[in-house]
């Protein structure tokens, strides 16, 4: 349920509504949607929708029927724009995000950053904490990697994005990077999602290897319910029977998400295909299907 | 293995090579590729590649390492163009194919044909023999439907394409339509593929619901091995765990196929998504990824 | 809808009901279920269920709510027993069916048949028409293979089962073998299913590589609707992302099918796993889960 | 690589080998396998296998070719037995583990525990920290739930197992329960796996929704590499296209795992099927296929 407030609402009326909601035990979330003040009620109290309809200052009481409430298009009709270091994701321009799998050294990171910037990238992505399937593989430069990312930003002006694999990394992330990524393997690591919900950085939430669109949106809802609505959804290929590509890029998720959610959408054609020369055609297809980045 | 013939080959030399191949028990297929005469050997005899290298009139002896020989890019480097009623699939222009699921009446088919033609369609597709999952569902108008298709072509000038579900329908297909389609459920109906290989009509081969790209190409090879190389591959969505769309459209198949085969590629965004408003974005994405139709 | 007839129904009453159904344009199927005469109505006329309730000789009028009517447990509560050359599939004993992938020669088939008989097999299965994914692979001994199967039965007493890949093979199948198999790749080859429905031999219907249980039952319904209810369902592994086994054997299909259908169930652990030493444990598991063969 | 030590090795020789390995920078793991002392080398130094072959006290130097080293059957030929509160998993008796999805109250937990004990369960499983797909669902009683589990053990004598969703819960887990479970959604939460590797409690590692057997074993390897080899693998169904059951129980994983790993295997038929009356047949099938619990 959501309350659309009157455009001429007085401060007293506003306070009155908030007091009522609080007394009723509701959990709420306030946003501006297409120029209107909206209060979303994610946990109901005992009062019914019609009880609020008569309150002074309330223009409309509307249902939100989806399980993913705060991230739904029903709750917020206007598309969300997420700003990462002055770059707007979800706006008029297609955003290119590029970088190496792992940050290996300052030299490697800086060289790649300058190259990708020259070819149009406006955000730099590289891993400092690497979720490797083998415990014996290189696990990333960790804090050292984050410092390198901060230096890349300083020197190139590119905003930097990196993966967070544990709530314990949150303070360092807040300090060094512009946005955090939650990887496919952690899409339903709910403790990590709760942590991301309390952060003051945008979150790029990758789709799990075999996650349905509905489960993915519920994971985004975890972050939003924690108070952080700067969320970007990243499709990176789903697991199917086809062995030729590493994963199967599900581009139909783009128009499906557009209808279900107000969050911006980024496509990762590199992880999805796993083959260098398939990246360009799939990136073009992603843009044609309506991706934001 | 393939023999690339000398550009200055004499008729005698040519006959000599063909006699040698025949005596050795080879099964061959002759094509023109990028201005060169090529003889593909799909079933080897006892002579070795080097035995042919010395023959007068042979410029090169090259291996074809893939299991799908005749339809492989290795065998024929030039992209194949398939002509259906004066429309070239695989050429410079994107081809739009449209129509109803089933032909239900002359009136219905004609109305739709005129509409889709107005919006850019150059080929008309409608089902006369319907492969229904239930025996109690409408099974199509059958021969009557084919006649309606022929009338649609006569009146609108659009070439007509329809699904063939049994070898017994081949004579009627030859008579009434411009191209036949082999449906997803029959992609490995090898008797039907063999029949299509002997027909003189282009074949649109849909990918099976859970067919790998390799299996799909092997099914195309069945048709080519029968003597019919006017084959168009149609991706129509694969079966995955995602319930939101009917199938998951695998657009990454386009660049993968481009490298593996010389055959043209058509994308069916309607069957893949099963949701009307997802058809346009996925059609745009298909074109961006390099589809021919 | 089904009509359960009165146990004391008179021939006149019976004729009366049949006349009524015929006049109403119904398509019907008559069976004996748990000692009762039942008429199933697979295609309704204009009369309503209550119109039949009052007819003399009708004990009950019951709905059949599933899309798969004739093969449903709702239609026939009693489990079906299918007899192949004196062997009952669906009875008290577990039936072992064994044999080579393809019949290669009389000698090979006879040697294997004697071995598998010694170890408990009561039916022999071998392919004469092979649905190969490559047109260049051995396609089976065809008619010669069927004759070999007939000789195996003659000499060993084992009933013989083989795959039919085209309606054109039906007359030879009727002549030489005891049961026909419809392969996974042809599970939705509806022309072949219709043909099997008119045959007088039991049909082993394998589940498609990515067929849902519902689709599988609808394919069985095609055969039953044609008049042949001697159908055995064969689970042979479904296609998943797991590369270790060739397919993933879905043993949970056994209890699911038990509830949905009255048809007997056979499990093929060899094709499912594709690894010799996994066949025994999966065969044991199949029996524990309730398989008939 | 692993060094099998001589049965008559002297303490001096043993020390000598360990010094050599340490000087070479190797990471090692020492076990007893079928009565023999074995040193596994999970991270190599610069010395070659043949360099160790000549050392006094070394009986054999054998390769471990799999990526999952410590949990592989190649490393340890003898099957591992994991003891949870006096119950041996991986021994001669089939172990039954049962309980509610979530611990809701002392009364609920105790009632269920007594019931399942009466019917043969020897371990009790219930969730205190619940990984819910919706942030608005009940998230478990948390610490209170763990205390209830401890009381259940006290009163019924049943060992208790519960899911751990964050490294921060480890101290409470060590205090209150007998074994921790890592859920399917956290199978590749590598920070959690590393934490489990340092705990002194057995770990039940559930297979991810779309995890290959190889990935699953690599996650077990994370735990083992941390020093905890009391690991039990739990198959709970994989995600496929089939909608009838919640997941598809992959029982063929049992014989596959038996060959690849020495760890015990438990099957969870309840989560896999999601349908009450399918639990019994699948439990029976699991036992027939060789499951330990």
PDB file of C-alpha atoms in Angstrom, chain A residues 48-284:
ATOM      1  CA  UNK A  48      -7.151  -0.419   6.713  1.00  0.00           C
ATOM      2  CA  UNK A  49      -6.465   1.485   3.469  1.00  0.00           C
ATOM      3  CA  UNK A  50      -9.845   3.241   3.680  1.00  0.00           C
ATOM      4  CA  UNK A  51      -8.972   4.521   7.150  1.00  0.00           C
ATOM      5  CA  UNK A  52      -6.189   6.606   5.580  1.00  0.00           C
ATOM      6  CA  UNK A  53      -8.218   7.774   2.584  1.00  0.00           C
ATOM      7  CA  UNK A  54     -10.118  10.306   4.688  1.00  0.00           C
ATOM      8  CA  UNK A  55      -7.045  11.801   6.384  1.00  0.00           C
ATOM      9  CA  UNK A  56      -6.363  15.435   5.481  1.00  0.00           C
ATOM     10  CA  UNK A  57      -3.306  15.645   3.204  1.00  0.00           C
ATOM     11  CA  UNK A  58      -3.762  12.216   1.625  1.00  0.00           C
ATOM     12  CA  UNK A  59      -4.594  12.461  -2.105  1.00  0.00           C
ATOM     13  CA  UNK A  60      -4.760   8.746  -2.905  1.00  0.00           C
ATOM     14  CA  UNK A  61      -4.316   5.367  -1.252  1.00  0.00           C
ATOM     15  CA  UNK A  62      -3.048   2.816  -3.787  1.00  0.00           C
ATOM     16  CA  UNK A  63      -2.207  -0.861  -3.492  1.00  0.00           C
ATOM     17  CA  UNK A  64       1.269  -2.287  -4.190  1.00  0.00           C
ATOM     18  CA  UNK A  65       0.495  -5.856  -5.156  1.00  0.00           C
ATOM     19  CA  UNK A  66       3.993  -7.186  -5.826  1.00  0.00           C
ATOM     20  CA  UNK A  67       6.143  -9.015  -3.272  1.00  0.00           C
ATOM     21  CA  UNK A  68       9.020  -6.680  -4.172  1.00  0.00           C
ATOM     22  CA  UNK A  69       7.487  -3.463  -2.901  1.00  0.00           C
ATOM     23  CA  UNK A  70      10.020  -0.661  -2.720  1.00  0.00           C
ATOM     24  CA  UNK A  71      11.790  -1.568  -5.936  1.00  0.00           C
ATOM     25  CA  UNK A  72       8.550  -2.082  -7.881  1.00  0.00           C
ATOM     26  CA  UNK A  73       7.292   0.122 -10.685  1.00  0.00           C
ATOM     27  CA  UNK A  74       3.930   0.057  -8.934  1.00  0.00           C
ATOM     28  CA  UNK A  75       5.427   1.828  -5.938  1.00  0.00           C
ATOM     29  CA  UNK A  76       7.484   4.304  -7.936  1.00  0.00           C
ATOM     30  CA  UNK A  77       6.464   4.973 -11.513  1.00  0.00           C
ATOM     31  CA  UNK A  78       9.441   7.155 -12.361  1.00  0.00           C
ATOM     32  CA  UNK A  79      12.672   5.428 -13.362  1.00  0.00           C
ATOM     33  CA  UNK A  80      15.434   5.736 -10.774  1.00  0.00           C
ATOM     34  CA  UNK A  81      18.717   7.384 -11.656  1.00  0.00           C
ATOM     35  CA  UNK A  82      21.723   6.263  -9.687  1.00  0.00           C
ATOM     36  CA  UNK A  83      24.695   8.601  -9.586  1.00  0.00           C
ATOM     37  CA  UNK A  84      28.200   7.155  -9.237  1.00  0.00           C
ATOM     38  CA  UNK A  85      30.919   9.786  -9.083  1.00  0.00           C
ATOM     39  CA  UNK A  86      28.926  12.237 -11.276  1.00  0.00           C
ATOM     40  CA  UNK A  87      27.956   9.561 -13.769  1.00  0.00           C
ATOM     41  CA  UNK A  88      24.214   8.989 -13.980  1.00  0.00           C
ATOM     42  CA  UNK A  89      23.124   5.390 -14.582  1.00  0.00           C
ATOM     43  CA  UNK A  90      19.525   5.288 -15.798  1.00  0.00           C
ATOM     44  CA  UNK A  91      19.576   8.631 -17.576  1.00  0.00           C
ATOM     45  CA  UNK A  92      19.708   9.594 -21.227  1.00  0.00           C
ATOM     46  CA  UNK A  93      23.207   8.358 -21.955  1.00  0.00           C
ATOM     47  CA  UNK A  94      24.379   4.756 -22.156  1.00  0.00           C
ATOM     48  CA  UNK A  95      27.056   4.239 -19.503  1.00  0.00           C
ATOM     49  CA  UNK A  96      30.084   2.088 -20.275  1.00  0.00           C
ATOM     50  CA  UNK A  97      31.699   0.308 -17.311  1.00  0.00           C
ATOM     51  CA  UNK A  98      34.962  -1.527 -17.963  1.00  0.00           C
ATOM     52  CA  UNK A  99      38.083  -2.879 -16.298  1.00  0.00           C
ATOM     53  CA  UNK A 100      40.025  -6.039 -15.478  1.00  0.00           C
ATOM     54  CA  UNK A 101      38.687  -9.076 -13.632  1.00  0.00           C
ATOM     55  CA  UNK A 102      41.087  -8.496 -10.734  1.00  0.00           C
ATOM     56  CA  UNK A 103      43.215  -5.538  -9.719  1.00  0.00           C
ATOM     57  CA  UNK A 104      46.704  -7.041  -9.845  1.00  0.00           C
ATOM     58  CA  UNK A 105      48.917  -3.979  -9.428  1.00  0.00           C
ATOM     59  CA  UNK A 106      48.788  -0.185  -9.642  1.00  0.00           C
ATOM     60  CA  UNK A 107      50.528  -0.352 -12.981  1.00  0.00           C
ATOM     61  CA  UNK A 108      48.107  -2.910 -14.439  1.00  0.00           C
ATOM     62  CA  UNK A 109      45.049  -1.090 -13.157  1.00  0.00           C
ATOM     63  CA  UNK A 110      46.207   2.345 -14.336  1.00  0.00           C
ATOM     64  CA  UNK A 111      47.167   1.099 -17.804  1.00  0.00           C
ATOM     65  CA  UNK A 112      43.800  -0.561 -18.306  1.00  0.00           C
ATOM     66  CA  UNK A 113      41.897   2.403 -16.857  1.00  0.00           C
ATOM     67  CA  UNK A 114      43.504   4.822 -19.288  1.00  0.00           C
ATOM     68  CA  UNK A 115      42.797   2.516 -22.224  1.00  0.00           C
ATOM     69  CA  UNK A 116      39.157   1.925 -21.383  1.00  0.00           C
ATOM     70  CA  UNK A 117      38.643   5.630 -20.714  1.00  0.00           C
ATOM     71  CA  UNK A 118      39.994   6.430 -24.160  1.00  0.00           C
ATOM     72  CA  UNK A 119      37.407   4.075 -25.671  1.00  0.00           C
ATOM     73  CA  UNK A 120      34.468   5.599 -23.840  1.00  0.00           C
ATOM     74  CA  UNK A 121      34.275   3.989 -20.416  1.00  0.00           C
ATOM     75  CA  UNK A 122      33.130   6.367 -17.676  1.00  0.00           C
ATOM     76  CA  UNK A 123      33.320   3.985 -14.749  1.00  0.00           C
ATOM     77  CA  UNK A 124      36.155   1.600 -13.843  1.00  0.00           C
ATOM     78  CA  UNK A 125      35.498  -1.838 -12.364  1.00  0.00           C
ATOM     79  CA  UNK A 126      38.106  -4.190 -10.930  1.00  0.00           C
ATOM     80  CA  UNK A 127      38.131  -6.823  -8.195  1.00  0.00           C
ATOM     81  CA  UNK A 128      40.033  -6.446  -4.939  1.00  0.00           C
ATOM     82  CA  UNK A 129      38.257  -9.270  -3.103  1.00  0.00           C
ATOM     83  CA  UNK A 130      37.814 -12.152  -5.527  1.00  0.00           C
ATOM     84  CA  UNK A 131      35.209 -14.866  -4.890  1.00  0.00           C
ATOM     85  CA  UNK A 132      37.175 -17.757  -6.413  1.00  0.00           C
ATOM     86  CA  UNK A 133      35.711 -21.227  -6.714  1.00  0.00           C
ATOM     87  CA  UNK A 134      39.072 -22.693  -5.602  1.00  0.00           C
ATOM     88  CA  UNK A 135      40.638 -21.832  -2.242  1.00  0.00           C
ATOM     89  CA  UNK A 136      44.048 -22.164  -3.898  1.00  0.00           C
ATOM     90  CA  UNK A 137      43.435 -19.437  -6.506  1.00  0.00           C
ATOM     91  CA  UNK A 138      44.560 -15.815  -6.108  1.00  0.00           C
ATOM     92  CA  UNK A 139      42.038 -14.220  -3.718  1.00  0.00           C
ATOM     93  CA  UNK A 140      42.687 -10.592  -4.670  1.00  0.00           C
ATOM     94  CA  UNK A 141      44.877  -7.799  -3.312  1.00  0.00           C
ATOM     95  CA  UNK A 142      42.184  -6.934  -0.759  1.00  0.00           C
ATOM     96  CA  UNK A 143      42.747  -3.594   1.023  1.00  0.00           C
ATOM     97  CA  UNK A 144      45.751  -2.908  -1.202  1.00  0.00           C
ATOM     98  CA  UNK A 145      43.497  -3.354  -4.226  1.00  0.00           C
ATOM     99  CA  UNK A 146      41.004  -0.834  -2.867  1.00  0.00           C
ATOM    100  CA  UNK A 147      43.779   1.743  -2.457  1.00  0.00           C
ATOM    101  CA  UNK A 148      44.837   1.177  -6.037  1.00  0.00           C
ATOM    102  CA  UNK A 149      41.252   1.770  -7.164  1.00  0.00           C
ATOM    103  CA  UNK A 150      41.182   5.046  -5.235  1.00  0.00           C
ATOM    104  CA  UNK A 151      44.396   6.102  -6.986  1.00  0.00           C
ATOM    105  CA  UNK A 152      42.899   5.204 -10.365  1.00  0.00           C
ATOM    106  CA  UNK A 153      39.973   7.512  -9.629  1.00  0.00           C
ATOM    107  CA  UNK A 154      42.305  10.270  -8.472  1.00  0.00           C
ATOM    108  CA  UNK A 155      44.403  10.115 -11.613  1.00  0.00           C
ATOM    109  CA  UNK A 156      41.800   9.320 -14.293  1.00  0.00           C
ATOM    110  CA  UNK A 157      38.673  10.847 -12.847  1.00  0.00           C
ATOM    111  CA  UNK A 158      36.804   7.594 -13.435  1.00  0.00           C
ATOM    112  CA  UNK A 159      34.438   6.454 -10.687  1.00  0.00           C
ATOM    113  CA  UNK A 160      35.430   3.049  -9.328  1.00  0.00           C
ATOM    114  CA  UNK A 161      33.279  -0.008  -8.616  1.00  0.00           C
ATOM    115  CA  UNK A 162      34.376  -3.195  -6.883  1.00  0.00           C
ATOM    116  CA  UNK A 163      32.921  -6.344  -5.393  1.00  0.00           C
ATOM    117  CA  UNK A 164      32.201  -6.661  -1.683  1.00  0.00           C
ATOM    118  CA  UNK A 165      32.162 -10.237  -0.402  1.00  0.00           C
ATOM    119  CA  UNK A 166      31.690  -9.717   3.332  1.00  0.00           C
ATOM    120  CA  UNK A 167      30.000  -7.189   5.643  1.00  0.00           C
ATOM    121  CA  UNK A 168      33.373  -6.779   7.354  1.00  0.00           C
ATOM    122  CA  UNK A 169      34.668  -4.989   4.235  1.00  0.00           C
ATOM    123  CA  UNK A 170      31.980  -2.286   4.353  1.00  0.00           C
ATOM    124  CA  UNK A 171      34.013   0.409   6.164  1.00  0.00           C
ATOM    125  CA  UNK A 172      36.879   0.107   3.672  1.00  0.00           C
ATOM    126  CA  UNK A 173      34.437   0.165   0.772  1.00  0.00           C
ATOM    127  CA  UNK A 174      32.840   3.356   2.078  1.00  0.00           C
ATOM    128  CA  UNK A 175      36.291   4.906   2.267  1.00  0.00           C
ATOM    129  CA  UNK A 176      37.864   3.919  -1.041  1.00  0.00           C
ATOM    130  CA  UNK A 177      35.286   3.214  -3.763  1.00  0.00           C
ATOM    131  CA  UNK A 178      32.282   4.863  -5.424  1.00  0.00           C
ATOM    132  CA  UNK A 179      29.991   1.874  -5.712  1.00  0.00           C
ATOM    133  CA  UNK A 180      29.983  -1.701  -4.472  1.00  0.00           C
ATOM    134  CA  UNK A 181      29.023  -4.776  -6.404  1.00  0.00           C
ATOM    135  CA  UNK A 182      27.325  -7.838  -4.980  1.00  0.00           C
ATOM    136  CA  UNK A 183      28.334 -10.828  -7.060  1.00  0.00           C
ATOM    137  CA  UNK A 184      26.169 -13.528  -8.593  1.00  0.00           C
ATOM    138  CA  UNK A 185      27.243 -16.118  -6.014  1.00  0.00           C
ATOM    139  CA  UNK A 186      26.218 -13.790  -3.176  1.00  0.00           C
ATOM    140  CA  UNK A 187      22.880 -12.662  -4.621  1.00  0.00           C
ATOM    141  CA  UNK A 188      21.082 -14.522  -1.859  1.00  0.00           C
ATOM    142  CA  UNK A 189      23.688 -13.920   0.859  1.00  0.00           C
ATOM    143  CA  UNK A 190      21.103 -12.075   2.879  1.00  0.00           C
ATOM    144  CA  UNK A 191      23.523 -10.897   5.569  1.00  0.00           C
ATOM    145  CA  UNK A 192      25.533  -9.154   2.861  1.00  0.00           C
ATOM    146  CA  UNK A 193      22.377  -7.650   1.354  1.00  0.00           C
ATOM    147  CA  UNK A 194      21.330  -6.290   4.745  1.00  0.00           C
ATOM    148  CA  UNK A 195      24.769  -4.749   5.138  1.00  0.00           C
ATOM    149  CA  UNK A 196      24.537  -3.138   1.680  1.00  0.00           C
ATOM    150  CA  UNK A 197      21.181  -1.722   2.675  1.00  0.00           C
ATOM    151  CA  UNK A 198      22.831   0.303   5.403  1.00  0.00           C
ATOM    152  CA  UNK A 199      25.656   1.649   3.242  1.00  0.00           C
ATOM    153  CA  UNK A 200      25.756   5.111   1.697  1.00  0.00           C
ATOM    154  CA  UNK A 201      27.152   3.880  -1.648  1.00  0.00           C
ATOM    155  CA  UNK A 202      25.287   2.713  -4.738  1.00  0.00           C
ATOM    156  CA  UNK A 203      25.039  -1.084  -5.078  1.00  0.00           C
ATOM    157  CA  UNK A 204      25.345  -3.067  -8.308  1.00  0.00           C
ATOM    158  CA  UNK A 205      23.414  -6.283  -7.666  1.00  0.00           C
ATOM    159  CA  UNK A 206      24.304  -9.085 -10.055  1.00  0.00           C
ATOM    160  CA  UNK A 207      21.747 -11.756 -10.879  1.00  0.00           C
ATOM    161  CA  UNK A 208      22.471 -15.199  -9.425  1.00  0.00           C
ATOM    162  CA  UNK A 209      23.503 -18.004 -11.771  1.00  0.00           C
ATOM    163  CA  UNK A 210      20.096 -19.610 -11.594  1.00  0.00           C
ATOM    164  CA  UNK A 211      18.024 -16.864 -10.025  1.00  0.00           C
ATOM    165  CA  UNK A 212      14.581 -16.077 -11.345  1.00  0.00           C
ATOM    166  CA  UNK A 213      13.803 -12.434 -12.013  1.00  0.00           C
ATOM    167  CA  UNK A 214      11.444 -12.530  -9.036  1.00  0.00           C
ATOM    168  CA  UNK A 215      14.162 -13.778  -6.648  1.00  0.00           C
ATOM    169  CA  UNK A 216      16.544 -11.142  -7.985  1.00  0.00           C
ATOM    170  CA  UNK A 217      14.061  -8.366  -7.279  1.00  0.00           C
ATOM    171  CA  UNK A 218      13.504  -9.743  -3.778  1.00  0.00           C
ATOM    172  CA  UNK A 219      17.243  -9.488  -3.155  1.00  0.00           C
ATOM    173  CA  UNK A 220      17.119  -5.878  -4.347  1.00  0.00           C
ATOM    174  CA  UNK A 221      14.207  -5.378  -1.954  1.00  0.00           C
ATOM    175  CA  UNK A 222      16.467  -6.488   0.920  1.00  0.00           C
ATOM    176  CA  UNK A 223      18.826  -3.643   0.115  1.00  0.00           C
ATOM    177  CA  UNK A 224      16.013  -1.129  -0.344  1.00  0.00           C
ATOM    178  CA  UNK A 225      14.307  -2.239   2.868  1.00  0.00           C
ATOM    179  CA  UNK A 226      17.551  -1.483   4.680  1.00  0.00           C
ATOM    180  CA  UNK A 227      17.356   2.130   3.500  1.00  0.00           C
ATOM    181  CA  UNK A 228      19.573   2.168   0.411  1.00  0.00           C
ATOM    182  CA  UNK A 229      17.620   2.628  -2.827  1.00  0.00           C
ATOM    183  CA  UNK A 230      20.622   3.389  -5.052  1.00  0.00           C
ATOM    184  CA  UNK A 231      20.515  -0.046  -6.623  1.00  0.00           C
ATOM    185  CA  UNK A 232      21.524  -1.078 -10.145  1.00  0.00           C
ATOM    186  CA  UNK A 233      20.534  -4.515 -11.441  1.00  0.00           C
ATOM    187  CA  UNK A 234      23.167  -6.363 -13.455  1.00  0.00           C
ATOM    188  CA  UNK A 235      22.254  -9.291 -15.749  1.00  0.00           C
ATOM    189  CA  UNK A 236      25.365 -11.432 -16.334  1.00  0.00           C
ATOM    190  CA  UNK A 237      24.067 -14.606 -17.925  1.00  0.00           C
ATOM    191  CA  UNK A 238      22.163 -17.521 -16.467  1.00  0.00           C
ATOM    192  CA  UNK A 239      23.125 -21.147 -16.249  1.00  0.00           C
ATOM    193  CA  UNK A 240      21.654 -23.356 -18.973  1.00  0.00           C
ATOM    194  CA  UNK A 241      22.509 -26.584 -20.774  1.00  0.00           C
ATOM    195  CA  UNK A 242      24.323 -24.782 -23.650  1.00  0.00           C
ATOM    196  CA  UNK A 243      28.086 -25.412 -23.362  1.00  0.00           C
ATOM    197  CA  UNK A 244      29.289 -23.050 -26.091  1.00  0.00           C
ATOM    198  CA  UNK A 245      28.995 -19.850 -24.066  1.00  0.00           C
ATOM    199  CA  UNK A 246      29.941 -19.721 -20.376  1.00  0.00           C
ATOM    200  CA  UNK A 247      26.418 -18.621 -19.505  1.00  0.00           C
ATOM    201  CA  UNK A 248      23.336 -17.673 -21.520  1.00  0.00           C
ATOM    202  CA  UNK A 249      22.795 -13.910 -21.529  1.00  0.00           C
ATOM    203  CA  UNK A 250      19.109 -13.314 -20.829  1.00  0.00           C
ATOM    204  CA  UNK A 251      18.439 -10.047 -22.629  1.00  0.00           C
ATOM    205  CA  UNK A 252      14.691 -10.524 -22.381  1.00  0.00           C
ATOM    206  CA  UNK A 253      15.185  -9.704 -18.703  1.00  0.00           C
ATOM    207  CA  UNK A 254      15.589  -6.063 -19.771  1.00  0.00           C
ATOM    208  CA  UNK A 255      12.024  -5.401 -20.968  1.00  0.00           C
ATOM    209  CA  UNK A 256      10.687  -7.630 -18.193  1.00  0.00           C
ATOM    210  CA  UNK A 257      12.532  -5.626 -15.520  1.00  0.00           C
ATOM    211  CA  UNK A 258      11.501  -2.320 -17.103  1.00  0.00           C
ATOM    212  CA  UNK A 259       7.907  -3.178 -16.352  1.00  0.00           C
ATOM    213  CA  UNK A 260       8.448  -4.665 -12.905  1.00  0.00           C
ATOM    214  CA  UNK A 261      10.920  -2.218 -11.400  1.00  0.00           C
ATOM    215  CA  UNK A 262      12.066   1.397 -11.496  1.00  0.00           C
ATOM    216  CA  UNK A 263      15.726   0.447 -11.000  1.00  0.00           C
ATOM    217  CA  UNK A 264      18.335   0.952 -13.751  1.00  0.00           C
ATOM    218  CA  UNK A 265      19.720  -2.066 -15.603  1.00  0.00           C
ATOM    219  CA  UNK A 266      23.276  -2.900 -16.630  1.00  0.00           C
ATOM    220  CA  UNK A 267      24.321  -5.838 -18.803  1.00  0.00           C
ATOM    221  CA  UNK A 268      27.636  -7.653 -18.367  1.00  0.00           C
ATOM    222  CA  UNK A 269      28.346  -9.235 -21.756  1.00  0.00           C
ATOM    223  CA  UNK A 270      31.849 -10.387 -20.766  1.00  0.00           C
ATOM    224  CA  UNK A 271      30.964 -12.744 -17.936  1.00  0.00           C
ATOM    225  CA  UNK A 272      27.842 -13.882 -19.779  1.00  0.00           C
ATOM    226  CA  UNK A 273      29.568 -15.116 -22.911  1.00  0.00           C
ATOM    227  CA  UNK A 274      33.102 -15.747 -21.704  1.00  0.00           C
ATOM    228  CA  UNK A 275      34.367 -15.291 -25.274  1.00  0.00           C
ATOM    229  CA  UNK A 276      36.091 -12.065 -26.306  1.00  0.00           C
ATOM    230  CA  UNK A 277      34.609 -11.632 -29.784  1.00  0.00           C
ATOM    231  CA  UNK A 278      31.035 -12.210 -28.595  1.00  0.00           C
ATOM    232  CA  UNK A 279      31.219  -9.196 -26.238  1.00  0.00           C
ATOM    233  CA  UNK A 280      30.664  -6.506 -28.883  1.00  0.00           C
ATOM    234  CA  UNK A 281      27.579  -7.971 -30.549  1.00  0.00           C
ATOM    235  CA  UNK A 282      25.977  -8.715 -27.202  1.00  0.00           C
ATOM    236  CA  UNK A 283      26.757  -5.218 -25.906  1.00  0.00           C
ATOM    237  CA  UNK A 284      25.061  -3.757 -28.980  1.00  0.00           C
TER     238      UNK A 284
END
